[in-house]
Amino acid sequence: LDLEDGSRLMRMLAQPAQLLRAGVTLDPSFGLANIMRDAVGSAVINKYGMKPFEASARGVMALLKKPDLVAEWAASGGEQSFEASFFDRSKTSAFLREKITKDLTKGEQALVILKSPLTALRYISGLAESATRIGEFERAYQENRKAGMSEGDARRMASFESRDRQDFAKGGAKTKIIRQMAAFWNAGLQ
């Protein structure tokens, strides 16, 4: 097969795995279990003495009251770790084109979400996943600044800490085909 035909074949063979991933991860019971796992895992793994659900509570408060902190977390790369699990390459390109070329108002954002139930489920799932990571980012940033780290280094380290548990964007070039066709292979390997 040439590159174009091979690419088409790979997309076709990847469809069952994409459907399985979407079916599992967009189920509300998975989201609830994931929030619980992240909240407890965060307390076990973090370096800053946070209690279970503390990072999640901090993240929810930030999502509600600290848009600058949420934007800083996203800009530092914290958001990229799980966005990759929702989109394939062509969808990511379309998503980024829309984000970069047009600033959406809250009403326009709501319209995009309401147009598709899957988009709404992805949005809710993304918020749930973000909450704990944003809370970890905030605490790590504060602690690193107290320890005398420069602002830029504190942000970079806080971003790393918020991604450190399970980075769904991580993967090698040799496993790309496996990751496309075997649902949750990357997560299982990590």
PDB file of C-alpha atoms in Angstrom:
ATOM      1  CA  LEU A   1       0.000   0.000   0.000  1.00  0.00           C
ATOM      2  CA  ASP A   2       1.166   3.504  -0.676  1.00  0.00           C
ATOM      3  CA  LEU A   3       1.070   6.138   2.071  1.00  0.00           C
ATOM      4  CA  GLU A   4      -2.440   7.403   1.230  1.00  0.00           C
ATOM      5  CA  ASP A   5      -4.019   3.924   0.981  1.00  0.00           C
ATOM      6  CA  GLY A   6      -2.180   2.737   4.079  1.00  0.00           C
ATOM      7  CA  SER A   7      -3.408   5.753   5.975  1.00  0.00           C
ATOM      8  CA  ARG A   8      -6.987   5.073   4.921  1.00  0.00           C
ATOM      9  CA  LEU A   9      -6.673   1.434   5.978  1.00  0.00           C
ATOM     10  CA  MET A  10      -5.239   2.426   9.372  1.00  0.00           C
ATOM     11  CA  ARG A  11      -8.123   4.857   9.966  1.00  0.00           C
ATOM     12  CA  MET A  12     -10.587   2.112   9.131  1.00  0.00           C
ATOM     13  CA  LEU A  13      -8.893  -0.423  11.412  1.00  0.00           C
ATOM     14  CA  ALA A  14      -8.708   2.145  14.228  1.00  0.00           C
ATOM     15  CA  GLN A  15     -12.485   2.799  14.236  1.00  0.00           C
ATOM     16  CA  PRO A  16     -13.441  -0.058  16.612  1.00  0.00           C
ATOM     17  CA  ALA A  17     -10.824   1.063  19.162  1.00  0.00           C
ATOM     18  CA  GLN A  18     -12.008   4.690  18.917  1.00  0.00           C
ATOM     19  CA  LEU A  19     -15.591   3.595  19.439  1.00  0.00           C
ATOM     20  CA  LEU A  20     -14.618   1.474  22.451  1.00  0.00           C
ATOM     21  CA  ARG A  21     -12.581   4.328  23.976  1.00  0.00           C
ATOM     22  CA  ALA A  22     -15.443   6.775  23.489  1.00  0.00           C
ATOM     23  CA  GLY A  23     -18.003   4.327  24.883  1.00  0.00           C
ATOM     24  CA  VAL A  24     -15.973   3.648  27.999  1.00  0.00           C
ATOM     25  CA  THR A  25     -14.575   7.095  28.781  1.00  0.00           C
ATOM     26  CA  LEU A  26     -17.763   9.026  28.053  1.00  0.00           C
ATOM     27  CA  ASP A  27     -19.873   6.828  30.343  1.00  0.00           C
ATOM     28  CA  PRO A  28     -20.757   8.957  33.415  1.00  0.00           C
ATOM     29  CA  SER A  29     -19.882   6.073  35.768  1.00  0.00           C
ATOM     30  CA  PHE A  30     -16.357   6.022  34.325  1.00  0.00           C
ATOM     31  CA  GLY A  31     -16.085   9.771  34.947  1.00  0.00           C
ATOM     32  CA  LEU A  32     -17.111   9.384  38.583  1.00  0.00           C
ATOM     33  CA  ALA A  33     -14.691   6.492  39.139  1.00  0.00           C
ATOM     34  CA  ASN A  34     -11.945   8.487  37.417  1.00  0.00           C
ATOM     35  CA  ILE A  35     -12.520  11.517  39.657  1.00  0.00           C
ATOM     36  CA  MET A  36     -12.275   9.308  42.747  1.00  0.00           C
ATOM     37  CA  ARG A  37      -9.127   7.592  41.475  1.00  0.00           C
ATOM     38  CA  ASP A  38      -7.471  10.889  40.561  1.00  0.00           C
ATOM     39  CA  ALA A  39      -8.362  12.485  43.902  1.00  0.00           C
ATOM     40  CA  VAL A  40      -6.878   9.643  45.934  1.00  0.00           C
ATOM     41  CA  GLY A  41      -3.949   9.103  43.554  1.00  0.00           C
ATOM     42  CA  SER A  42      -3.093  12.780  43.762  1.00  0.00           C
ATOM     43  CA  ALA A  43      -2.813  12.608  47.551  1.00  0.00           C
ATOM     44  CA  VAL A  44      -0.582   9.539  47.367  1.00  0.00           C
ATOM     45  CA  ILE A  45       1.769  10.757  44.641  1.00  0.00           C
ATOM     46  CA  ASN A  46       2.111  14.524  45.126  1.00  0.00           C
ATOM     47  CA  LYS A  47       5.177  15.967  46.831  1.00  0.00           C
ATOM     48  CA  TYR A  48       3.384  18.724  48.703  1.00  0.00           C
ATOM     49  CA  GLY A  49       1.416  16.908  51.414  1.00  0.00           C
ATOM     50  CA  MET A  50      -2.048  17.361  49.943  1.00  0.00           C
ATOM     51  CA  LYS A  51      -4.882  15.311  51.408  1.00  0.00           C
ATOM     52  CA  PRO A  52      -7.274  13.192  49.327  1.00  0.00           C
ATOM     53  CA  PHE A  53      -9.713  15.376  47.377  1.00  0.00           C
ATOM     54  CA  GLU A  54      -7.802  18.584  48.281  1.00  0.00           C
ATOM     55  CA  ALA A  55      -6.428  19.015  44.758  1.00  0.00           C
ATOM     56  CA  SER A  56      -9.858  18.288  43.273  1.00  0.00           C
ATOM     57  CA  ALA A  57     -11.526  20.858  45.546  1.00  0.00           C
ATOM     58  CA  ARG A  58      -8.838  23.441  44.710  1.00  0.00           C
ATOM     59  CA  GLY A  59      -9.314  22.717  41.005  1.00  0.00           C
ATOM     60  CA  VAL A  60     -13.088  23.073  41.141  1.00  0.00           C
ATOM     61  CA  MET A  61     -12.719  26.397  42.969  1.00  0.00           C
ATOM     62  CA  ALA A  62     -10.206  27.543  40.352  1.00  0.00           C
ATOM     63  CA  LEU A  63     -12.558  26.533  37.524  1.00  0.00           C
ATOM     64  CA  LEU A  64     -15.315  28.577  39.175  1.00  0.00           C
ATOM     65  CA  LYS A  65     -13.394  31.583  40.509  1.00  0.00           C
ATOM     66  CA  LYS A  66      -9.859  31.761  39.092  1.00  0.00           C
ATOM     67  CA  PRO A  67      -9.947  31.813  35.287  1.00  0.00           C
ATOM     68  CA  ASP A  68      -6.426  33.280  35.185  1.00  0.00           C
ATOM     69  CA  LEU A  69      -5.031  30.269  37.058  1.00  0.00           C
ATOM     70  CA  VAL A  70      -6.877  27.866  34.733  1.00  0.00           C
ATOM     71  CA  ALA A  71      -5.517  29.715  31.686  1.00  0.00           C
ATOM     72  CA  GLU A  72      -1.990  29.658  33.149  1.00  0.00           C
ATOM     73  CA  TRP A  73      -2.252  25.903  33.771  1.00  0.00           C
ATOM     74  CA  ALA A  74      -3.473  25.304  30.210  1.00  0.00           C
ATOM     75  CA  ALA A  75      -0.805  27.585  28.698  1.00  0.00           C
ATOM     76  CA  SER A  76       1.930  25.803  30.625  1.00  0.00           C
ATOM     77  CA  GLY A  77       0.990  22.512  28.963  1.00  0.00           C
ATOM     78  CA  GLY A  78      -1.037  20.884  31.735  1.00  0.00           C
ATOM     79  CA  GLU A  79      -4.114  20.478  29.576  1.00  0.00           C
ATOM     80  CA  GLN A  80      -2.333  18.669  26.751  1.00  0.00           C
ATOM     81  CA  SER A  81      -1.897  15.445  28.671  1.00  0.00           C
ATOM     82  CA  PHE A  82      -5.511  14.376  28.316  1.00  0.00           C
ATOM     83  CA  GLU A  83      -6.707  16.375  25.284  1.00  0.00           C
ATOM     84  CA  ALA A  84      -4.853  13.937  23.071  1.00  0.00           C
ATOM     85  CA  SER A  85      -7.056  11.098  24.277  1.00  0.00           C
ATOM     86  CA  PHE A  86     -10.192  12.788  22.879  1.00  0.00           C
ATOM     87  CA  PHE A  87      -9.067  13.635  19.349  1.00  0.00           C
ATOM     88  CA  ASP A  88      -7.332  12.044  16.459  1.00  0.00           C
ATOM     89  CA  ARG A  89      -4.920  14.075  14.332  1.00  0.00           C
ATOM     90  CA  SER A  90      -7.497  15.516  11.930  1.00  0.00           C
ATOM     91  CA  LYS A  91      -9.905  16.410  14.751  1.00  0.00           C
ATOM     92  CA  THR A  92      -7.058  18.024  16.696  1.00  0.00           C
ATOM     93  CA  SER A  93      -6.157  20.151  13.659  1.00  0.00           C
ATOM     94  CA  ALA A  94      -9.761  21.280  13.247  1.00  0.00           C
ATOM     95  CA  PHE A  95     -10.072  21.954  16.983  1.00  0.00           C
ATOM     96  CA  LEU A  96      -6.869  24.024  17.070  1.00  0.00           C
ATOM     97  CA  ARG A  97      -7.823  25.930  13.907  1.00  0.00           C
ATOM     98  CA  GLU A  98     -11.118  26.903  15.519  1.00  0.00           C
ATOM     99  CA  LYS A  99      -9.439  27.825  18.835  1.00  0.00           C
ATOM    100  CA  ILE A 100      -6.658  29.866  17.249  1.00  0.00           C
ATOM    101  CA  THR A 101      -8.638  31.686  14.591  1.00  0.00           C
ATOM    102  CA  LYS A 102     -11.676  32.584  16.641  1.00  0.00           C
ATOM    103  CA  ASP A 103     -12.191  33.552  20.265  1.00  0.00           C
ATOM    104  CA  LEU A 104     -15.543  32.118  21.202  1.00  0.00           C
ATOM    105  CA  THR A 105     -17.887  33.916  23.565  1.00  0.00           C
ATOM    106  CA  LYS A 106     -19.474  31.907  26.393  1.00  0.00           C
ATOM    107  CA  GLY A 107     -22.666  31.694  24.332  1.00  0.00           C
ATOM    108  CA  GLU A 108     -20.791  30.369  21.295  1.00  0.00           C
ATOM    109  CA  GLN A 109     -18.958  27.842  23.480  1.00  0.00           C
ATOM    110  CA  ALA A 110     -22.291  26.654  24.887  1.00  0.00           C
ATOM    111  CA  LEU A 111     -23.703  26.323  21.362  1.00  0.00           C
ATOM    112  CA  VAL A 112     -20.749  24.180  20.236  1.00  0.00           C
ATOM    113  CA  ILE A 113     -21.206  21.926  23.261  1.00  0.00           C
ATOM    114  CA  LEU A 114     -24.975  21.641  22.870  1.00  0.00           C
ATOM    115  CA  LYS A 115     -24.771  20.752  19.159  1.00  0.00           C
ATOM    116  CA  SER A 116     -23.489  17.304  20.016  1.00  0.00           C
ATOM    117  CA  PRO A 117     -24.150  15.132  23.055  1.00  0.00           C
ATOM    118  CA  LEU A 118     -20.691  13.612  22.589  1.00  0.00           C
ATOM    119  CA  THR A 119     -19.128  17.072  22.705  1.00  0.00           C
ATOM    120  CA  ALA A 120     -21.035  17.796  25.908  1.00  0.00           C
ATOM    121  CA  LEU A 121     -19.862  14.514  27.466  1.00  0.00           C
ATOM    122  CA  ARG A 122     -16.276  15.225  26.388  1.00  0.00           C
ATOM    123  CA  TYR A 123     -16.507  18.706  27.894  1.00  0.00           C
ATOM    124  CA  ILE A 124     -17.821  17.392  31.230  1.00  0.00           C
ATOM    125  CA  SER A 125     -15.226  14.624  31.260  1.00  0.00           C
ATOM    126  CA  GLY A 126     -12.503  17.169  30.511  1.00  0.00           C
ATOM    127  CA  LEU A 127     -13.622  19.431  33.359  1.00  0.00           C
ATOM    128  CA  ALA A 128     -13.639  16.515  35.777  1.00  0.00           C
ATOM    129  CA  GLU A 129     -10.152  15.486  34.673  1.00  0.00           C
ATOM    130  CA  SER A 130      -8.930  19.080  34.837  1.00  0.00           C
ATOM    131  CA  ALA A 131     -10.074  19.811  38.373  1.00  0.00           C
ATOM    132  CA  THR A 132      -7.520  17.633  40.179  1.00  0.00           C
ATOM    133  CA  ARG A 133      -4.727  18.631  37.824  1.00  0.00           C
ATOM    134  CA  ILE A 134      -5.427  22.352  38.228  1.00  0.00           C
ATOM    135  CA  GLY A 135      -5.440  21.935  42.012  1.00  0.00           C
ATOM    136  CA  GLU A 136      -2.087  20.162  41.834  1.00  0.00           C
ATOM    137  CA  PHE A 137      -0.710  22.884  39.568  1.00  0.00           C
ATOM    138  CA  GLU A 138      -1.788  25.640  41.974  1.00  0.00           C
ATOM    139  CA  ARG A 139      -0.315  23.946  45.046  1.00  0.00           C
ATOM    140  CA  ALA A 140       2.935  22.989  43.309  1.00  0.00           C
ATOM    141  CA  TYR A 141       3.367  26.518  41.947  1.00  0.00           C
ATOM    142  CA  GLN A 142       2.816  28.074  45.389  1.00  0.00           C
ATOM    143  CA  GLU A 143       5.197  25.655  47.105  1.00  0.00           C
ATOM    144  CA  ASN A 144       7.901  26.069  44.472  1.00  0.00           C
ATOM    145  CA  ARG A 145       7.713  29.865  44.719  1.00  0.00           C
ATOM    146  CA  LYS A 146       7.980  29.638  48.529  1.00  0.00           C
ATOM    147  CA  ALA A 147      11.062  27.461  48.079  1.00  0.00           C
ATOM    148  CA  GLY A 148      12.692  30.275  46.074  1.00  0.00           C
ATOM    149  CA  MET A 149      12.216  28.941  42.577  1.00  0.00           C
ATOM    150  CA  SER A 150      11.922  31.548  39.816  1.00  0.00           C
ATOM    151  CA  GLU A 151       8.431  32.204  38.476  1.00  0.00           C
ATOM    152  CA  GLY A 152       9.110  30.470  35.146  1.00  0.00           C
ATOM    153  CA  ASP A 153      10.748  27.428  36.741  1.00  0.00           C
ATOM    154  CA  ALA A 154       7.935  27.187  39.304  1.00  0.00           C
ATOM    155  CA  ARG A 155       5.358  27.188  36.483  1.00  0.00           C
ATOM    156  CA  ARG A 156       7.224  24.557  34.487  1.00  0.00           C
ATOM    157  CA  MET A 157       7.640  22.312  37.528  1.00  0.00           C
ATOM    158  CA  ALA A 158       3.991  22.813  38.552  1.00  0.00           C
ATOM    159  CA  SER A 159       2.886  21.909  35.030  1.00  0.00           C
ATOM    160  CA  PHE A 160       4.978  18.743  35.165  1.00  0.00           C
ATOM    161  CA  GLU A 161       3.545  17.855  38.572  1.00  0.00           C
ATOM    162  CA  SER A 162       0.013  18.274  37.255  1.00  0.00           C
ATOM    163  CA  ARG A 163       0.739  15.898  34.363  1.00  0.00           C
ATOM    164  CA  ASP A 164       2.868  13.409  36.257  1.00  0.00           C
ATOM    165  CA  ARG A 165       0.325  10.671  37.045  1.00  0.00           C
ATOM    166  CA  GLN A 166      -0.967   9.457  33.705  1.00  0.00           C
ATOM    167  CA  ASP A 167       0.011  11.411  30.629  1.00  0.00           C
ATOM    168  CA  PHE A 168      -2.195  10.196  27.770  1.00  0.00           C
ATOM    169  CA  ALA A 169      -0.250  12.318  25.292  1.00  0.00           C
ATOM    170  CA  LYS A 170       2.927  10.363  25.993  1.00  0.00           C
ATOM    171  CA  GLY A 171       3.942   7.752  23.461  1.00  0.00           C
ATOM    172  CA  GLY A 172       6.730   6.672  21.198  1.00  0.00           C
ATOM    173  CA  ALA A 173       6.877   6.641  17.406  1.00  0.00           C
ATOM    174  CA  LYS A 174       7.200   2.843  17.315  1.00  0.00           C
ATOM    175  CA  THR A 175       3.900   2.344  19.165  1.00  0.00           C
ATOM    176  CA  LYS A 176       1.737   4.795  17.220  1.00  0.00           C
ATOM    177  CA  ILE A 177      -0.077   2.117  15.214  1.00  0.00           C
ATOM    178  CA  ILE A 178      -0.659  -0.028  18.299  1.00  0.00           C
ATOM    179  CA  ARG A 179      -2.060   2.966  20.216  1.00  0.00           C
ATOM    180  CA  GLN A 180      -4.511   3.687  17.381  1.00  0.00           C
ATOM    181  CA  MET A 181      -5.840   0.146  17.070  1.00  0.00           C
ATOM    182  CA  ALA A 182      -5.720  -1.165  20.658  1.00  0.00           C
ATOM    183  CA  ALA A 183      -7.963   0.811  22.982  1.00  0.00           C
ATOM    184  CA  PHE A 184      -6.226   1.788  26.246  1.00  0.00           C
ATOM    185  CA  TRP A 185      -2.942   0.144  25.253  1.00  0.00           C
ATOM    186  CA  ASN A 186      -0.921   3.241  26.177  1.00  0.00           C
ATOM    187  CA  ALA A 187      -2.717   3.689  29.506  1.00  0.00           C
ATOM    188  CA  GLY A 188      -2.239  -0.002  30.317  1.00  0.00           C
ATOM    189  CA  LEU A 189       1.455   0.133  29.485  1.00  0.00           C
ATOM    190  CA  GLN A 190       2.019   3.218  31.625  1.00  0.00           C
TER     191      GLN A 190
END
